[in-house]
Short mmCIF file of N, CA and C in Angstrom, two decimals:
data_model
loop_
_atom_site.label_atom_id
_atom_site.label_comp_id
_atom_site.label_asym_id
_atom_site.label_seq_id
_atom_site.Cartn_x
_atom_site.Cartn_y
_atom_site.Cartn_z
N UNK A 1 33.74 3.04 1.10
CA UNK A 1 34.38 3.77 0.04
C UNK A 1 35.02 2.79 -0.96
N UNK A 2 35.95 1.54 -0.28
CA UNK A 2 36.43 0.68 -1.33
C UNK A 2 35.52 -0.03 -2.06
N UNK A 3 34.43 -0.32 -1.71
CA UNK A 3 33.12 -1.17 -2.24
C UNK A 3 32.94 -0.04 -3.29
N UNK A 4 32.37 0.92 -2.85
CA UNK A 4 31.81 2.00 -3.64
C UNK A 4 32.95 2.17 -5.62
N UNK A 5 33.86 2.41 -4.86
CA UNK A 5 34.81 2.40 -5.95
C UNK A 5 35.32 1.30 -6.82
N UNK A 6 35.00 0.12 -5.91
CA UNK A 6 35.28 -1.16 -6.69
C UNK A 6 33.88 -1.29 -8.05
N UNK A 7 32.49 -1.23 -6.93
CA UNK A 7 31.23 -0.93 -8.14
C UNK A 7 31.27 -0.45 -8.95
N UNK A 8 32.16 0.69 -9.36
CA UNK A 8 31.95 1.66 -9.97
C UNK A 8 33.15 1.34 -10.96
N UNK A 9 34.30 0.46 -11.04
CA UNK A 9 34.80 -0.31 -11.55
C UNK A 9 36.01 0.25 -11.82
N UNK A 10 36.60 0.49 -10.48
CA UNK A 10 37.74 1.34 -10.49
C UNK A 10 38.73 0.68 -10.24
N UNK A 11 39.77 0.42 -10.56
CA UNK A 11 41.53 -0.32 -10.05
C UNK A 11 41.57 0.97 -9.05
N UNK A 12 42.15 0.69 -7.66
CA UNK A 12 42.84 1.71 -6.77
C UNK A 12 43.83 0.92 -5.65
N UNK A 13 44.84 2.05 -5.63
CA UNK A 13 45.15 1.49 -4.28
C UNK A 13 44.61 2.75 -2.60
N UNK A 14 44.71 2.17 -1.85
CA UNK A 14 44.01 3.24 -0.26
C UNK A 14 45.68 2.81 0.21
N UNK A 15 45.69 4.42 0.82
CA UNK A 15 46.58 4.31 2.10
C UNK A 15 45.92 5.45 2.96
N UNK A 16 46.47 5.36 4.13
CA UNK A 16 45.94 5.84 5.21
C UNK A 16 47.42 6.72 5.98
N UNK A 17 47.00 7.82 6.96
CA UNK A 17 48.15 8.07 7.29
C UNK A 17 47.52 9.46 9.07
N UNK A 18 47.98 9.16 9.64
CA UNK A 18 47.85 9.98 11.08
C UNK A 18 48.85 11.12 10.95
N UNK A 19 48.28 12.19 11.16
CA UNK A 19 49.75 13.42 11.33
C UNK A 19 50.57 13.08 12.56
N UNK A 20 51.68 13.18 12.47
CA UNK A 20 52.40 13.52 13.59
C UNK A 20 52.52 14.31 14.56
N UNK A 21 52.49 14.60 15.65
CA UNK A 21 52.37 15.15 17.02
C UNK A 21 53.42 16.06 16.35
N UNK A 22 54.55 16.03 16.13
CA UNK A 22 55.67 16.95 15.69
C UNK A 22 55.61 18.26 14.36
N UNK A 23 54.39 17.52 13.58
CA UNK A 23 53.78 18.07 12.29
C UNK A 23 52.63 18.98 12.47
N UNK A 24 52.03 18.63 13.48
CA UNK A 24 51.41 18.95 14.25
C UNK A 24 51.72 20.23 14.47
N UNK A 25 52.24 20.21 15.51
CA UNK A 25 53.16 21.60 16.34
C UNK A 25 53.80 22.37 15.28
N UNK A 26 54.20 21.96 14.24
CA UNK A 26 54.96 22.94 13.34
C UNK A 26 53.81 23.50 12.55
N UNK A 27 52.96 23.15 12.44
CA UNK A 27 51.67 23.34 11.46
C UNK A 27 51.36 24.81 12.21
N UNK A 28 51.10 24.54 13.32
CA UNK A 28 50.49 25.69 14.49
C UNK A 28 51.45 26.34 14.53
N UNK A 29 52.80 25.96 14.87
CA UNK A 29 53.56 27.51 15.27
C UNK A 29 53.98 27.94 13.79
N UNK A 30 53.90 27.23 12.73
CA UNK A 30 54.95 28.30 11.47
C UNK A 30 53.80 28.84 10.30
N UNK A 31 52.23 28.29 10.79
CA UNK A 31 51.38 28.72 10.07
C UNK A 31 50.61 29.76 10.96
N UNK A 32 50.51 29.26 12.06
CA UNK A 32 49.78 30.06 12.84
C UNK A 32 48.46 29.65 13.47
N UNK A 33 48.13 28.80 13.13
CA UNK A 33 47.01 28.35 12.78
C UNK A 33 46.36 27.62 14.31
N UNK A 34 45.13 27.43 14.81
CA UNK A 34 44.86 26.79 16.18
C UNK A 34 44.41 25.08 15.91
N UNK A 35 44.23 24.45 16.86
CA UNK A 35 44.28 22.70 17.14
C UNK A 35 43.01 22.54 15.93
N UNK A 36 42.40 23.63 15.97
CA UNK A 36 40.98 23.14 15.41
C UNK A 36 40.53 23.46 14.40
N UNK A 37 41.81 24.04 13.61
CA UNK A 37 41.71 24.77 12.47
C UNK A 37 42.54 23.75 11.07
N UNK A 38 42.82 22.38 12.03
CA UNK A 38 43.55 21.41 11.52
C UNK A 38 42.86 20.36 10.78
N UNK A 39 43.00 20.34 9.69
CA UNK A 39 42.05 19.65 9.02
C UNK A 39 42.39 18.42 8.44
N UNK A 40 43.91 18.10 8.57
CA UNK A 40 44.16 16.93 7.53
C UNK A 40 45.42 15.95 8.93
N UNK A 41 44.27 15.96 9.83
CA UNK A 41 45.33 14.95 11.33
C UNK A 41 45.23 13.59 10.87
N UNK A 42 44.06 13.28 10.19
CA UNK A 42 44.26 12.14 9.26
C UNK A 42 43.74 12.20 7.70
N UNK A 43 44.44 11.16 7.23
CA UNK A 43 44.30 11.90 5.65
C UNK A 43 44.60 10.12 4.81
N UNK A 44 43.91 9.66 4.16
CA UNK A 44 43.54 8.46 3.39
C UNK A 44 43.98 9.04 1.98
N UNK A 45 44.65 8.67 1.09
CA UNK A 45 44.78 8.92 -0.22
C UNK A 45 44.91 7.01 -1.20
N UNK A 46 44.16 8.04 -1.89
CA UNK A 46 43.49 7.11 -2.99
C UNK A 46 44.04 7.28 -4.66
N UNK A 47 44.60 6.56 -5.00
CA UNK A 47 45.16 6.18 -6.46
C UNK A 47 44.84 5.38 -7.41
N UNK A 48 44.45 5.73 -7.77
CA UNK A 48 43.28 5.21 -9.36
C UNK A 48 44.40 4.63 -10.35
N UNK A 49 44.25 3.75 -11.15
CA UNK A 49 44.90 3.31 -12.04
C UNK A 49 43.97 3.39 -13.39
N UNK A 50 43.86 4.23 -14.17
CA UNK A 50 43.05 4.56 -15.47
C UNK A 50 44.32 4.79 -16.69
N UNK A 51 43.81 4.85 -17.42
CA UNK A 51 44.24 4.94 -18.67
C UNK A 51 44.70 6.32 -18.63
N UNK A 52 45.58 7.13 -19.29
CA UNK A 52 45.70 8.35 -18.92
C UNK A 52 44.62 9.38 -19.87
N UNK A 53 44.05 9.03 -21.09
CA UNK A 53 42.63 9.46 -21.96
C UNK A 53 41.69 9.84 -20.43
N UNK A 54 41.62 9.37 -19.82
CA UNK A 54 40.57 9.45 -18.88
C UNK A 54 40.63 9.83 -17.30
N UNK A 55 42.07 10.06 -17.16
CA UNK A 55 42.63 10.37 -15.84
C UNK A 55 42.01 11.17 -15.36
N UNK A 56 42.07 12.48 -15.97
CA UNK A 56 41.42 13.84 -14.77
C UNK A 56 39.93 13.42 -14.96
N UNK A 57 39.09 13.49 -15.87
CA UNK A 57 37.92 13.44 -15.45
C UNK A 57 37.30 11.75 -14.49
N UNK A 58 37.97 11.17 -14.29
CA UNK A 58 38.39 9.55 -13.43
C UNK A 58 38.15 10.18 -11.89
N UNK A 59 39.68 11.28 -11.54
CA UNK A 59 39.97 11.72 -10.33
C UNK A 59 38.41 12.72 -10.10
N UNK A 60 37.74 13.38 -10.67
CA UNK A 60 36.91 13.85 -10.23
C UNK A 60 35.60 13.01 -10.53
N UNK A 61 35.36 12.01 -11.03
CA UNK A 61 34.49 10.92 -10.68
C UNK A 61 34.43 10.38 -9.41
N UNK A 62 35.67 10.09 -8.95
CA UNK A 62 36.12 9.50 -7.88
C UNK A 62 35.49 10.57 -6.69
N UNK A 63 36.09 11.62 -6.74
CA UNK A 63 35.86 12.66 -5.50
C UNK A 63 34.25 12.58 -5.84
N UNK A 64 33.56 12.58 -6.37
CA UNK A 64 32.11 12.32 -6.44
C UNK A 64 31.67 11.38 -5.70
N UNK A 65 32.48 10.33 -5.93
CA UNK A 65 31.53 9.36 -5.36
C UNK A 65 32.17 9.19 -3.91
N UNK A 66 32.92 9.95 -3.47
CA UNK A 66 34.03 9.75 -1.93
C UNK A 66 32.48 10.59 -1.36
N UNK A 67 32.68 12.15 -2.14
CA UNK A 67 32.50 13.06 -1.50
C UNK A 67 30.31 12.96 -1.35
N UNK A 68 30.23 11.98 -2.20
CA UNK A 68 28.79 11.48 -1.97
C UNK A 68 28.55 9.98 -0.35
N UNK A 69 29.49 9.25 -0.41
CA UNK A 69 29.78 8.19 0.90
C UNK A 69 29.34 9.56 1.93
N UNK A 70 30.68 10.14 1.93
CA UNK A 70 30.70 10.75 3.22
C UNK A 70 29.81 12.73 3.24
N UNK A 71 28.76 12.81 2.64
CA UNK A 71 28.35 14.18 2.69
C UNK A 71 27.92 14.22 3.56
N UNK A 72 27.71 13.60 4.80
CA UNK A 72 27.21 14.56 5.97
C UNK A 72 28.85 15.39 6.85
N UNK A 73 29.70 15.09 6.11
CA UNK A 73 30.59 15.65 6.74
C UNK A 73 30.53 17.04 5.90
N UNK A 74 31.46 18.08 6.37
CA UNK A 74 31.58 19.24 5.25
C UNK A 74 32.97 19.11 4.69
N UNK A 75 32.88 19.26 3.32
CA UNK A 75 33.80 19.34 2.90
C UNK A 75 33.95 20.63 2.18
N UNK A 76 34.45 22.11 2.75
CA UNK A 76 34.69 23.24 1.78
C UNK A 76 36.00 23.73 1.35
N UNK A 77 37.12 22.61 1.75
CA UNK A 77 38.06 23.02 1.22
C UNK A 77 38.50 21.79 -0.13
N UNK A 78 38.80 22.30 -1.13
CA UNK A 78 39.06 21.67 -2.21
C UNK A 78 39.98 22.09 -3.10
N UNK A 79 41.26 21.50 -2.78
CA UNK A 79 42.67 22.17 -3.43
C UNK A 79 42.56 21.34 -4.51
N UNK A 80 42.34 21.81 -6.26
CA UNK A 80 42.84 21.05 -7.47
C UNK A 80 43.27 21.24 -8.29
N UNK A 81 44.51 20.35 -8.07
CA UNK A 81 45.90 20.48 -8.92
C UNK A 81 45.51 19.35 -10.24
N UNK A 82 44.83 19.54 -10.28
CA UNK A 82 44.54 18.05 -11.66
C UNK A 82 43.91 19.84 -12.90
N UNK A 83 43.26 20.68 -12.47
CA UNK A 83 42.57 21.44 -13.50
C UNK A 83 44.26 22.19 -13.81
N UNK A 84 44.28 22.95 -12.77
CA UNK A 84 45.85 23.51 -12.95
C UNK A 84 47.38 23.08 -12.09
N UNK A 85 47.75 21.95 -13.17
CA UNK A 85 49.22 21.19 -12.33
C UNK A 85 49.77 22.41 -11.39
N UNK A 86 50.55 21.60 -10.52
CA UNK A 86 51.51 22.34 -9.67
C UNK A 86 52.75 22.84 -11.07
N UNK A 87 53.62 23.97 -10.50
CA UNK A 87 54.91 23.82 -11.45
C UNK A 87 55.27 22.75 -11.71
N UNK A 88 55.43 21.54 -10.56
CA UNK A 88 56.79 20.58 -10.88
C UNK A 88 55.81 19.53 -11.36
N UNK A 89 54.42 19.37 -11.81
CA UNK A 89 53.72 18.45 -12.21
C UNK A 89 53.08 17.88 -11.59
N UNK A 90 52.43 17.95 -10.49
CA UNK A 90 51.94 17.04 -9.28
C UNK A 90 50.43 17.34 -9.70
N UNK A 91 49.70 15.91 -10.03
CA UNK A 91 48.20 16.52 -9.99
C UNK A 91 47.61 15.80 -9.22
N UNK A 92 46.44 16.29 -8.60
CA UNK A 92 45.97 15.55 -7.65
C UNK A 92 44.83 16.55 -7.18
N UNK A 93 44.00 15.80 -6.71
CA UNK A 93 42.66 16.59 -6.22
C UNK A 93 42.81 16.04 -4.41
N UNK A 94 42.98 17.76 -3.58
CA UNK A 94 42.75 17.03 -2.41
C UNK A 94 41.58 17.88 -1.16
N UNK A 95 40.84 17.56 -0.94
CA UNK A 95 39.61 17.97 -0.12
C UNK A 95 39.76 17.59 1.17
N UNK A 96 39.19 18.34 2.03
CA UNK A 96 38.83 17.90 3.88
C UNK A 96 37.91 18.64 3.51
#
């Protein structure tokens, strides 16, 4: 993925991150939800450094070429806050 994005001539930074056993358990008991219905136990986020002229259509370049690396996985969930911000401004495109 970093190769991929470096080719493609992107500034980014990667972080990586494991859910918590505790985040976990709250996920399931206050959503409801079962072990396997958990989709983000690990979760990598990726930050582009672009010009802001070119930001949103950048972030969905990017998910192109993530979501091309890894298509044998499924990816049908796709929350994006980059077409319509959150209230408090948060944009971001995030998929499992």
């Amino acid at each position: 993925m970093k190769e991929a994005l470096t080719n493609n001539g992107y500034k980014f930074v990667c972080s990586a991150r494991v859910k918590s056993i505790t985040s976990i358990l709250g996920k399931i008991e206050n959503k409801g939800v079962q072990f396997n219905e958990i989709y983000d136990i690990f979760a990598i986020r990726v930050v582009i450094d672009v010009p802001i002229e070119v930001e949103k259509v950048s972030c969905f370049s990017v998910y192109s070429i993530i979501n091309s690396i890894y298509q044998e996985q499924k990816h049908d969930r796709l929350r994006d806050w980059i077409s319509k911000p959150k209230s408090n401004g948060y944009e971001a495109l995030h998929f499992t």
